[in-house]
Amino acid sequence: MKREAYFPEVVKQALSNIPPGSWMSAVPEGCIRLNSGYPAANLVPSTELKEATDRLLTEEQDLPLHYIGSPRIDQLKTQLIERMNERKMEVQEDEVLVTSGACQAIDLIARILLDENAFIIVESPTYMEALEIFQNYTKNIITIPIDADGLDTKQLEGILIERTKKEEPLPKLLYTIPTFQNPTGTTLSFARREKLIKLAKEYDFLILEDDAYGELAFGESPTTLKSLDEEDRVFYVGSLSKIVAPGMRIGWIAAHSEWIEALFWFKKDLEHPFAQSVMSAYLEKVNLAHRSVLLTEKYEEKAVILYEALIHFMPEGVKWYRPEGGYFMWIEVPGVDTTAMLAKAKKAGVAYVPGQYFFLHQDEGKSFLRLSFSYASKEEIKKGIEILSHVVAEEINK
Amino acid sequence: MKREAYFPEVVKQALSNIPPGSWMSAVPEGCIRLNSGYPAANLVPSTELKEATDRLLTEEQDLPLHYIGSPRIDQLKTQLIERMNERKMEVQEDEVLVTSGACQAIDLIARILLDENAFIIVESPTYMEALEIFQNYTKNIITIPIDADGLDTKQLEGILIERTKKEEPLPKLLYTIPTFQNPTGTTLSFARREKLIKLAKEYDFLILEDDAYGELAFGESPTTLKSLDEEDRVFYVGSLSKIVAPGMRIGWIAAHSEWIEALFWFKKDLEHPFAQSVMSAYLEKVNLAHRSVLLTEKYEEKAVILYEALIHFMPEGVKWYRPEGGYFMWIEVPGVDTTAMLAKAKKAGVAYVPGQYFFLHQDEGKSFLRLSFSYASKEEIKKGIEILSHVVAEEINK
């Protein structure tokens, strides 16, 4: 039986891309994990979640184990809205949809907006999972480079002007991680945020704002696009993966109620009452604003150690930005193929993610790599950069 | 802003259908819930799941709270495969994908096979969530009636012959709940199962076998289509919702490894490590075969009470089959509009699901209703049927 024959064209097209998760290489035992975009093990509240589960099931018994019925399913939504309000984003109850992490949120937004004829704009580089998702819907992906101030809105405008002139289709959606971007760690400047919102109005596109790292600002917290959005063009995507635990799979979309209604239509995995209620019970005992401050302090300490280790150990020519929040640093090693180098690095005892996976046109990422300061300990970070610097130096001097 | 303008045609089309969950009407406090396809509250293992969570997080700490890392994510798959093997379905590890319940499983299968040009066959009546899902992909839904022996394979063959003759597109997929069907409670006879597999080969279509109720056989357990499937045409969908707890959202797909690979490609909510690991820890202490026997005994007692109450209380002319397993009974009340009657029934103190929601062409379901014997207690079932019978008698005599 020829299985491919059963797939619609758009599915065949998607299946011809790089398989999902290709970027996630096996890491040998004992290797320092500067690749993992995970929260630090000691910052994952396993004891508190255990307590929350115990309290939940003692109080509610079977309720959170049915399809619906636990009052904490609604309560979780309220808790997320309260936190958004604190962060100066006005959101009502019918403007929020809880999802299985940011990934399902992104997939659902793509589902209601993109077909194979639609155009979408993404940052370059960008979050590899999001690239995978969009490529499941359309080939028409336009990339706009990122610099130290985030998405280059001048280039964006140039492309929009040119496409208009040439009567080429305009994009429907722009995907951005404006704050502490994955993988670059950069943040979109305020001026560019205003410009982006203006361009969206002018060229009639929608914005998917992925704010997975927004709670982790070392300095002042940047204004979200959502709070600048007067025309309901922004689909805001939040996540508790980075500030509570990714394994709970709790994310959400905040958008105009009509968008939410359409998104709900296509969300066919139903609610996740157990995970959602446990999370809600956990949040009853935790102030997210305080937790965010505490986590940020810890991550900043590690970011500084990473930054200083790079200065101390890395050979000349290697480049990076100073991180202002989030989980990541983005390193350029001019002239070196970071994909080829990974095997040597892992053998030497340190893992990273090669830059190519964050680019639609993978070749553009050959000389970059992503380092995460979230998961490894301070000692490991320092040691890891020392090891990596030797490997890099060898490659440069080859 | 005109939001509809942003949606692709297929999305607009989907959004013109009946909104998801329309069948789920509000049930007043104190009303007997013969509508809910829920496991009985006292059969949901909340204490055991609490213990499992506690044990899991004590042993593994942060592991099940990351994206990956808990060994119990893989172990759950092994446990599901072992149970399938016990039920005479040979399945390898690369032939299983764990999903968020049967609903996500059905949605994913639709995602890789159906576009707006594809044809699909469903039973009539059928599971309303599945109808909602398929309608999100295509308008081309062909319905085949069900009788006491399940899907009418003679009619199916007739339609296939006719479409072939007329050179009309043949269906790609057939969706069936062959065992203790939702909503009718009927089971496809063995002869028809063989016939169905034969037709699939002959007319080159695939089969989605939804086996959500397969573990709950009052008598001998019917042979699954999966175990008759020599050509890997069957996508088997299993679920722990009915035999453990729906709120955990654990289902799975078993199919040829190439199908599984494609399904995984489009499953963008990632793994659900917390829920999956808790379930796996729970299953370490529970023998599913034994649990299935115990649950079946309990549900059969309630089914018998429902069946006898119908005989005792229902006015003449009302019809039903004797259930052989599962959660449901399907009642025909000739000449009565069950949708209109629901308000009266709820006012009198009993809720059911009107038949119309299980039909693509809702008018065909006007005189049917679905009763569930799973959730309500024995006393409630008896009382509920007494109340419902009075309401029905009044409607008939109107």
mmCIF file of N, CA and C in Angstrom, chain A residues 336-346 352-357 362 365-369:
data_model
loop_
_atom_site.group_PDB
_atom_site.id
_atom_site.type_symbol
_atom_site.label_atom_id
_atom_site.label_comp_id
_atom_site.label_asym_id
_atom_site.label_seq_id
_atom_site.Cartn_x
_atom_site.Cartn_y
_atom_site.Cartn_z
ATOM 1 N N VAL A 336 32.708 29.252 11.265
ATOM 2 C CA VAL A 336 32.653 27.893 11.818
ATOM 3 C C VAL A 336 31.271 27.280 11.563
ATOM 4 N N ASP A 337 31.263 26.008 11.175
ATOM 5 C CA ASP A 337 30.010 25.285 10.987
ATOM 6 C C ASP A 337 29.603 24.672 12.332
ATOM 7 N N THR A 338 28.627 25.308 12.987
ATOM 8 C CA THR A 338 28.265 24.884 14.355
ATOM 9 C C THR A 338 27.571 23.527 14.382
ATOM 10 N N THR A 339 26.951 23.141 13.267
ATOM 11 C CA THR A 339 26.310 21.819 13.221
ATOM 12 C C THR A 339 27.384 20.729 13.238
ATOM 13 N N ALA A 340 28.408 20.940 12.436
ATOM 14 C CA ALA A 340 29.513 19.970 12.388
ATOM 15 C C ALA A 340 30.273 19.947 13.711
ATOM 16 N N MET A 341 30.366 21.109 14.352
ATOM 17 C CA MET A 341 31.148 21.213 15.600
ATOM 18 C C MET A 341 30.476 20.520 16.784
ATOM 19 N N LEU A 342 29.136 20.321 16.694
ATOM 20 C CA LEU A 342 28.395 19.837 17.870
ATOM 21 C C LEU A 342 28.921 18.497 18.396
ATOM 22 N N ALA A 343 29.241 17.582 17.482
ATOM 23 C CA ALA A 343 29.721 16.271 17.913
ATOM 24 C C ALA A 343 30.986 16.413 18.755
ATOM 25 N N LYS A 344 31.880 17.292 18.309
ATOM 26 C CA LYS A 344 33.119 17.527 19.074
ATOM 27 C C LYS A 344 32.810 18.135 20.432
ATOM 28 N N ALA A 345 31.915 19.086 20.447
ATOM 29 C CA ALA A 345 31.557 19.747 21.705
ATOM 30 C C ALA A 345 30.969 18.740 22.693
ATOM 31 N N LYS A 346 30.081 17.884 22.191
ATOM 32 C CA LYS A 346 29.465 16.896 23.080
ATOM 33 C C LYS A 346 30.507 15.901 23.580
ATOM 34 N N TYR A 352 24.999 22.308 22.909
ATOM 35 C CA TYR A 352 24.284 23.546 22.555
ATOM 36 C C TYR A 352 23.328 23.203 21.411
ATOM 37 N N VAL A 353 22.544 24.181 20.966
ATOM 38 C CA VAL A 353 21.722 23.941 19.777
ATOM 39 C C VAL A 353 22.329 24.699 18.599
ATOM 40 N N PRO A 354 22.685 23.992 17.517
ATOM 41 C CA PRO A 354 23.250 24.661 16.340
ATOM 42 C C PRO A 354 22.261 25.679 15.776
ATOM 43 N N GLY A 355 22.800 26.781 15.280
ATOM 44 C CA GLY A 355 21.964 27.875 14.803
ATOM 45 C C GLY A 355 21.034 27.538 13.651
ATOM 46 N N GLN A 356 21.426 26.592 12.808
ATOM 47 C CA GLN A 356 20.660 26.348 11.572
ATOM 48 C C GLN A 356 19.187 26.047 11.808
ATOM 49 N N TYR A 357 18.873 25.413 12.955
ATOM 50 C CA TYR A 357 17.490 24.991 13.187
ATOM 51 C C TYR A 357 16.534 26.160 13.406
ATOM 52 N N GLN A 362 18.237 27.134 6.306
ATOM 53 C CA GLN A 362 19.135 26.697 7.369
ATOM 54 C C GLN A 362 20.586 27.162 7.191
ATOM 55 N N GLY A 365 22.159 29.927 9.199
ATOM 56 C CA GLY A 365 22.434 29.777 10.627
ATOM 57 C C GLY A 365 23.711 29.023 10.954
ATOM 58 N N LYS A 366 24.454 28.669 9.917
ATOM 59 C CA LYS A 366 25.618 27.788 10.080
ATOM 60 C C LYS A 366 26.617 28.251 11.133
ATOM 61 N N SER A 367 26.823 29.558 11.248
ATOM 62 C CA SER A 367 27.883 30.029 12.146
ATOM 63 C C SER A 367 27.339 30.539 13.487
ATOM 64 N N PHE A 368 26.077 30.182 13.796
ATOM 65 C CA PHE A 368 25.488 30.607 15.073
ATOM 66 C C PHE A 368 25.221 29.403 15.964
ATOM 67 N N LEU A 369 25.084 29.686 17.248
ATOM 68 C CA LEU A 369 24.611 28.644 18.158
ATOM 69 C C LEU A 369 23.851 29.280 19.314
#
